[in-house]
XYZ file of C-alpha atoms in Angstrom:
468
model
C 19.085 -19.278 10.959
C 18.803 -16.386 13.378
C 15.417 -15.421 14.808
C 13.445 -12.237 14.344
C 14.430 -10.835 17.710
C 18.140 -11.682 17.630
C 20.371 -8.622 17.966
C 22.918 -10.048 15.511
C 20.381 -10.881 12.801
C 21.717 -8.329 10.332
C 25.381 -8.986 10.869
C 27.130 -10.493 7.799
C 26.109 -14.081 7.161
C 29.351 -14.951 5.298
C 27.271 -16.649 2.646
C 28.935 -16.765 -0.774
C 25.687 -17.648 -2.478
C 23.863 -14.882 -4.346
C 20.781 -17.108 -4.688
C 17.396 -15.471 -4.174
C 15.950 -18.351 -2.157
C 16.929 -18.736 1.525
C 19.882 -20.923 2.413
C 18.859 -24.565 2.489
C 15.890 -23.914 0.200
C 14.876 -26.988 -1.721
C 12.078 -28.631 -3.588
C 10.193 -28.546 -0.290
C 10.239 -24.733 -0.344
C 8.834 -24.736 -3.866
C 6.085 -27.145 -2.812
C 5.142 -24.953 0.153
C 4.984 -21.871 -2.067
C 2.907 -23.678 -4.674
C 0.519 -24.930 -1.982
C 0.070 -21.464 -0.484
C -0.484 -19.813 -3.866
C -2.994 -22.454 -5.044
C -4.973 -22.348 -1.768
C -5.080 -18.550 -1.938
C -6.182 -18.569 -5.577
C -8.879 -21.203 -4.953
C -10.368 -19.264 -2.014
C -10.357 -16.064 -4.046
C -12.136 -17.779 -6.933
C -14.860 -18.860 -4.485
C -15.111 -15.273 -3.259
C -15.674 -14.107 -6.858
C -18.753 -16.311 -7.414
C -21.323 -13.608 -6.464
C -19.797 -11.267 -9.058
C -20.028 -13.651 -12.024
C -23.438 -12.355 -13.110
C -22.530 -8.691 -12.586
C -18.785 -7.919 -12.347
C -19.642 -4.204 -12.301
C -19.926 -4.577 -8.515
C -16.127 -4.430 -8.503
C -16.115 -0.870 -9.850
C -15.523 1.995 -7.456
C -15.443 5.784 -7.783
C -11.749 5.690 -8.753
C -12.112 2.862 -11.260
C -12.835 4.968 -14.398
C -9.580 6.890 -13.904
C -7.772 3.549 -14.418
C -10.123 1.929 -16.923
C -10.360 4.799 -19.391
C -6.582 5.090 -20.020
C -6.459 1.281 -20.272
C -9.114 1.393 -23.008
C -7.184 4.117 -24.826
C -4.079 1.904 -24.786
C -6.069 -0.894 -26.400
C -7.744 1.437 -28.902
C -4.762 3.310 -30.357
C -1.761 2.670 -28.075
C -1.995 6.144 -26.478
C -2.352 7.038 -22.817
C -5.403 9.273 -23.090
C -8.438 10.173 -21.009
C -10.527 7.735 -23.055
C -10.501 5.589 -26.176
C -10.256 7.812 -29.250
C -9.539 10.934 -27.205
C -6.533 13.145 -27.967
C -6.389 14.468 -24.389
C -3.425 12.981 -22.443
C -4.376 11.156 -19.249
C -2.678 12.840 -16.294
C -4.762 11.612 -13.400
C -3.028 8.254 -12.826
C 0.411 6.711 -13.198
C 0.596 4.081 -15.978
C 1.437 0.665 -14.502
C -2.031 -0.372 -13.298
C -3.788 0.896 -16.468
C -1.255 -1.173 -18.446
C -2.151 -4.187 -16.298
C -5.848 -3.550 -16.990
C -5.183 -3.093 -20.709
C -3.465 -6.490 -20.817
C -6.287 -8.134 -18.831
C -9.013 -6.562 -20.975
C -7.120 -7.264 -24.186
C -6.738 -11.012 -23.710
C -10.276 -11.409 -22.319
C -12.124 -9.231 -24.868
C -13.071 -6.622 -22.275
C -14.132 -8.845 -19.359
C -14.147 -7.119 -15.971
C -14.524 -10.521 -14.334
C -11.278 -11.682 -15.914
C -9.584 -8.551 -14.505
C -10.742 -9.676 -11.051
C -9.483 -13.236 -11.691
C -6.121 -11.921 -12.882
C -5.973 -9.736 -9.773
C -6.584 -12.886 -7.708
C -3.482 -14.377 -9.349
C -1.436 -11.289 -8.471
C -2.716 -11.272 -4.887
C -1.874 -14.974 -4.510
C 1.626 -14.536 -5.965
C 2.265 -11.858 -3.316
C 2.590 -14.748 -0.857
C 5.892 -15.751 -2.507
C 7.960 -12.710 -1.455
C 6.132 -12.642 1.875
C 7.002 -16.247 2.689
C 10.612 -15.921 1.504
C 11.032 -12.748 3.557
C 9.608 -14.503 6.601
C 12.039 -17.413 6.148
C 14.934 -15.003 6.668
C 13.587 -14.399 10.164
C 11.561 -17.443 11.086
C 11.450 -21.215 11.055
C 9.505 -22.854 8.277
C 6.226 -23.389 10.115
C 6.167 -19.797 11.358
C 6.900 -18.511 7.858
C 3.873 -20.522 6.680
C 1.841 -18.941 9.482
C 2.948 -15.456 8.382
C 1.840 -16.174 4.800
C -1.426 -17.696 6.025
C -2.228 -14.619 8.129
C -1.983 -12.489 5.011
C -3.836 -15.049 2.885
C -6.886 -15.023 5.198
C -6.975 -11.314 6.038
C -10.462 -9.933 5.225
C -9.112 -6.697 3.711
C -7.029 -8.694 1.230
C -10.208 -10.468 0.113
C -12.201 -7.240 0.101
C -9.798 -5.347 -2.158
C -8.322 -7.821 -4.656
C -11.356 -7.927 -7.044
C -11.782 -4.150 -7.153
C -10.706 -2.185 -10.226
C -8.214 -0.087 -8.270
C -4.429 -0.280 -8.007
C -3.959 -1.479 -4.406
C -3.474 -5.213 -5.061
C -0.850 -4.670 -7.767
C 0.822 -2.053 -5.565
C 1.183 -4.545 -2.689
C 2.583 -7.102 -5.143
C 5.435 -4.708 -6.024
C 6.013 -3.468 -2.457
C 6.235 -7.065 -1.204
C 8.939 -7.887 -3.743
C 10.648 -4.614 -2.818
C 10.671 -5.740 0.823
C 12.049 -9.161 -0.116
C 14.907 -7.820 -2.242
C 15.775 -5.183 0.358
C 15.935 -7.771 3.145
C 17.912 -10.101 0.867
C 20.460 -7.347 0.323
C 20.738 -6.749 4.067
C 21.470 -10.452 4.515
C 23.792 -11.143 1.578
C 25.203 -7.670 0.681
C 25.102 -8.326 -3.085
C 24.677 -5.063 -4.989
C 22.413 -6.543 -7.661
C 19.801 -7.314 -4.966
C 19.672 -3.651 -3.988
C 19.382 -2.576 -7.630
C 16.546 -5.040 -8.267
C 14.905 -3.691 -5.100
C 15.167 -0.165 -6.536
C 13.626 -1.372 -9.797
C 10.606 -2.991 -8.132
C 10.175 0.076 -5.912
C 10.229 2.248 -9.045
C 7.442 0.137 -10.557
C 5.543 0.530 -7.280
C 5.839 4.319 -7.608
C 4.329 4.163 -11.095
C 1.548 1.968 -9.712
C 0.729 4.241 -6.794
C 2.783 7.398 -6.102
C 2.523 6.834 -2.345
C 5.895 5.090 -2.775
C 7.578 8.204 -4.196
C 9.509 9.213 -1.071
C 10.189 5.684 0.215
C 13.748 5.804 -1.144
C 14.828 8.294 1.543
C 13.952 6.202 4.638
C 15.348 3.162 2.768
C 18.708 4.906 2.336
C 18.527 6.000 5.976
C 18.190 2.335 7.009
C 21.119 1.378 4.772
C 23.387 3.740 6.684
C 22.641 1.846 9.902
C 23.743 -1.452 8.362
C 26.542 -2.808 10.574
C 29.898 -4.100 9.314
C 29.480 -2.334 5.982
C 32.057 0.320 4.932
C 30.826 3.924 4.708
C 32.152 4.303 1.145
C 30.119 1.293 0.065
C 27.041 2.691 1.801
C 27.385 5.959 -0.119
C 28.072 4.246 -3.458
C 25.245 1.741 -3.036
C 22.825 4.481 -1.945
C 23.594 6.633 -4.980
C 23.069 3.716 -7.363
C 19.880 2.791 -5.524
C 18.572 6.349 -5.826
C 19.481 6.502 -9.523
C 17.605 3.304 -10.424
C 14.684 4.219 -8.168
C 14.234 7.669 -9.723
C 14.724 6.700 -13.365
C 11.192 5.669 -14.392
C 9.304 8.215 -12.227
C 11.491 11.018 -13.599
C 10.567 10.171 -17.191
C 6.895 10.147 -16.232
C 7.127 13.493 -14.410
C 8.805 15.032 -17.477
C 5.997 13.654 -19.644
C 3.339 15.205 -17.368
C 5.166 18.530 -17.319
C 5.172 18.483 -21.128
C 1.377 18.156 -21.081
C 0.851 21.050 -18.664
C 0.505 19.320 -15.287
C 3.682 20.841 -13.851
C 6.420 18.814 -12.215
C 3.992 16.224 -10.854
C 3.910 12.459 -11.127
C 0.108 12.686 -11.401
C -2.609 15.248 -10.713
C -4.169 13.277 -7.877
C -1.994 15.326 -5.500
C -4.335 18.330 -5.861
C -7.420 16.207 -5.251
C -5.696 14.516 -2.299
C -4.849 17.928 -0.854
C -8.510 18.923 -1.073
C -9.604 15.696 0.635
C -6.992 16.049 3.386
C -8.043 19.623 4.190
C -11.749 18.736 4.145
C -11.126 15.744 6.430
C -9.173 17.916 8.853
C -11.773 20.712 8.890
C -14.586 18.180 9.160
C -12.959 16.761 12.261
C -12.497 20.210 13.800
C -15.889 21.722 12.953
C -18.139 18.630 12.719
C -19.174 19.497 9.151
C -19.466 16.732 6.531
C -16.313 16.582 4.435
C -18.363 16.374 1.206
C -20.001 19.718 2.027
C -16.596 21.286 2.620
C -15.191 19.958 -0.670
C -18.154 21.405 -2.552
C -17.496 24.725 -0.845
C -13.784 24.556 -1.799
C -14.683 23.909 -5.447
C -16.965 26.946 -5.553
C -14.255 29.102 -3.976
C -11.727 27.819 -6.504
C -14.007 28.570 -9.469
C -14.581 32.086 -8.174
C -10.849 32.666 -7.676
C -9.997 31.393 -11.153
C -12.687 33.642 -12.666
C -11.418 36.750 -10.883
C -7.766 36.233 -11.856
C -7.712 34.367 -15.190
C -4.124 35.379 -15.999
C -2.660 33.978 -12.791
C -4.589 30.731 -13.169
C -4.356 30.387 -16.927
C -2.314 27.190 -16.796
C -3.542 23.813 -15.588
C -0.572 23.549 -13.248
C -1.402 26.835 -11.494
C -4.971 25.677 -10.826
C -3.663 22.461 -9.313
C -1.272 24.481 -7.155
C -4.207 26.482 -5.779
C -5.597 23.410 -3.993
C -2.140 22.339 -2.805
C -1.521 25.812 -1.362
C -4.683 25.522 0.710
C -3.269 22.370 2.294
C 0.093 24.090 2.896
C -1.677 26.965 4.693
C -3.624 24.516 6.870
C -0.434 22.646 7.767
C 1.305 25.892 8.740
C -1.657 27.102 10.803
C -2.348 23.815 12.634
C 0.852 21.762 12.293
C 0.420 19.537 15.361
C -3.318 18.987 14.946
C -2.911 18.204 11.262
C -0.065 15.709 11.658
C -1.859 14.071 14.584
C -4.470 12.953 12.045
C -1.771 10.927 10.266
C -1.999 8.429 13.149
C -5.537 7.093 12.933
C -6.626 3.603 14.021
C -9.346 3.541 11.359
C -6.700 2.640 8.762
C -6.042 -0.616 10.640
C -9.613 -1.909 10.900
C -10.632 -4.617 8.399
C -12.492 -3.372 5.329
C -15.774 -5.026 6.248
C -17.735 -2.687 3.975
C -16.010 -3.783 0.752
C -15.883 -7.386 1.982
C -19.682 -7.591 2.205
C -20.389 -5.392 -0.811
C -18.457 -7.806 -3.031
C -20.696 -10.591 -1.701
C -23.782 -8.440 -2.465
C -24.798 -8.437 1.191
C -24.535 -4.642 1.606
C -24.414 -1.599 -0.654
C -22.097 1.408 -0.820
C -22.912 5.116 -0.922
C -23.762 5.606 2.763
C -21.063 8.197 3.566
C -19.762 5.889 6.265
C -16.260 7.349 6.182
C -17.673 10.791 6.974
C -19.518 9.357 9.991
C -16.320 7.651 11.179
C -14.367 10.868 10.693
C -16.783 12.955 12.792
C -18.178 10.453 15.324
C -15.722 7.549 15.543
C -15.321 3.952 14.405
C -18.168 2.412 16.452
C -20.661 4.973 15.186
C -19.497 4.345 11.634
C -19.951 0.572 11.963
C -23.443 0.980 13.396
C -24.309 3.433 10.614
C -23.085 1.149 7.832
C -24.581 -2.110 9.132
C -27.845 -0.568 10.328
C -30.416 -3.357 10.204
C -27.737 -5.954 9.352
C -25.558 -5.998 12.449
C -25.543 -9.810 12.268
C -23.148 -9.633 9.273
C -20.014 -8.580 11.180
C -20.779 -11.303 13.734
C -20.923 -13.927 10.978
C -17.493 -12.834 9.749
C -16.114 -12.385 13.260
C -13.462 -15.157 12.903
C -11.819 -13.247 10.033
C -12.040 -9.968 11.914
C -10.607 -11.616 15.036
C -7.751 -12.865 12.861
C -7.070 -9.286 11.742
C -7.096 -8.145 15.374
C -4.722 -10.963 16.319
C -2.252 -9.812 13.655
C -2.276 -6.245 14.997
C -1.964 -7.246 18.650
C 0.802 -9.756 17.917
C 2.686 -7.261 15.745
C 2.406 -4.678 18.531
C 3.761 -7.265 20.965
C 6.594 -7.886 18.502
C 7.543 -4.196 18.632
C 7.578 -4.349 22.444
C 9.756 -7.488 22.348
C 12.120 -5.840 19.859
C 12.525 -2.835 22.162
C 13.034 -5.109 25.170
C 15.653 -7.175 23.315
C 17.228 -3.953 21.932
C 16.639 -5.095 18.341
C 16.676 -1.565 16.991
C 17.128 -2.679 13.394
C 13.787 -4.483 13.628
C 12.239 -1.162 14.677
C 13.832 0.553 11.675
C 12.378 -2.088 9.377
C 8.964 -1.643 10.973
C 9.137 2.091 10.278
C 10.282 1.439 6.699
C 7.819 -1.293 5.717
C 4.821 -0.412 7.897
C 4.750 3.056 9.392
C 5.833 4.774 6.169
C 2.739 3.493 4.328
C 0.373 4.177 7.225
C 1.695 7.713 7.788
C 1.952 8.856 4.169
C -1.748 8.290 3.469
C -2.521 11.395 5.572
C -5.813 12.239 7.317
C -7.867 10.363 4.692
C -7.286 6.963 6.271
C -9.227 4.130 4.640
C -8.866 0.466 5.663
C -7.399 -0.527 2.284
C -4.442 1.770 2.933
C -3.091 -0.792 5.428
C -2.419 -3.346 2.679
C 1.211 -2.418 1.817
C 2.072 -2.523 5.531
C 0.315 -5.858 6.071
C 3.046 -8.269 4.823
C 5.620 -7.056 7.347
C 2.949 -6.890 10.075
C 2.199 -10.585 9.404
C 5.908 -11.437 9.635
C 6.196 -9.475 12.874
C 3.105 -11.194 14.301
C 4.394 -14.652 13.412
C 7.773 -13.711 14.888
C 5.957 -13.026 18.146
C 4.410 -16.513 17.995
C 7.863 -18.045 17.463
C 9.368 -16.020 20.310
C 6.565 -16.996 22.710
C 6.914 -20.649 21.685
C 10.634 -20.631 22.495
C 10.016 -18.732 25.733
C 7.434 -21.194 27.061
C 9.495 -24.222 25.969
C 12.390 -22.901 28.022
C 10.060 -22.400 31.008
C 8.673 -25.938 30.728
């Protein structure tokens, strides 16, 4: 088994086995996976105890946009804005509402059961993470990689919430595993399964929509693989990847939303512009968004013919973002690299335990005054809380520092394929979120960061053993 920082790691392994488990996998591997999943699930059940009496604490501003279509599915098997409504739901893609509909259906509408089911999904995410790590690392370091993810405070903070992030990470982790398996074994079916899981990820959260292009780019750097095969495999990959999202985009176009996978893009554009202008002019982003809405209403009123369709009104907000990007291209894209996305989600972590409350506009303070000011603002009067949870937050910092060291080691060892994988499985997710960078947006990048961090531990262990 080659290590994470071996230059020849992605050369053909000459393995005839198309098995999904790593070579040499046995009953021991299954026992390790079962142990990790059960420990994760048990700890998450303990974390859910404060919400037993009032599971509504797991609702967030975005939750109704998932819950209402889920209720409509249960009510009359339609994907509508609410149960009994004849208005098609266009705000969200369907996979997470389907997950909620299943959870609510078998539990007779229990939000707590949705959180428990999400704990199962979050725990099962350790399976592709561990198996991916075993392609790079020895067994104990693969366990460490899974444990780093298992104990990360943002994972705990987000899994109970009625939002799509936990299910999204579940699909992206399996996408990572099947992609890495294909790189190792070169079996076409692995790449096609990877495309299928990535397609489900797109319909869970459209952030994944453009991931196929950097993935194909990485495929073309695969050594000892004929160019004709690269082209053929890439075309099949793209076809499977695009199949489900294309059907959904056609459906939305039929209902007047234009050629969009959802209508969140317009709202995201408005948030991105307000965040950018807030940073430049030190004006609260909420005030700017209210101003944009008034301007939009006035524009629509003055030119009702131009903005008669729903799609044209959505385009109005997207055009504002396009103008901002053209006017301040460097300043705008600089906001895609923000450290705030990498800090642990302490706010949600404590809110789920009923130790703090939301609604303090903390993100706006962070955006205008910085991370330290935001932390002081949020925990005002309760600064002892982050100190109590400091071991978990130190763990999160250790992951980031070790992963950063792993990138440095990869550059030093000239492991450029490792860098490509970092860009594909980490930087893509961190960059595509845009200026609105919330801590939960780090979750899809976290599995590979944990593998990279544990790879650094393994490398340092070997290095010091050789020195001894």
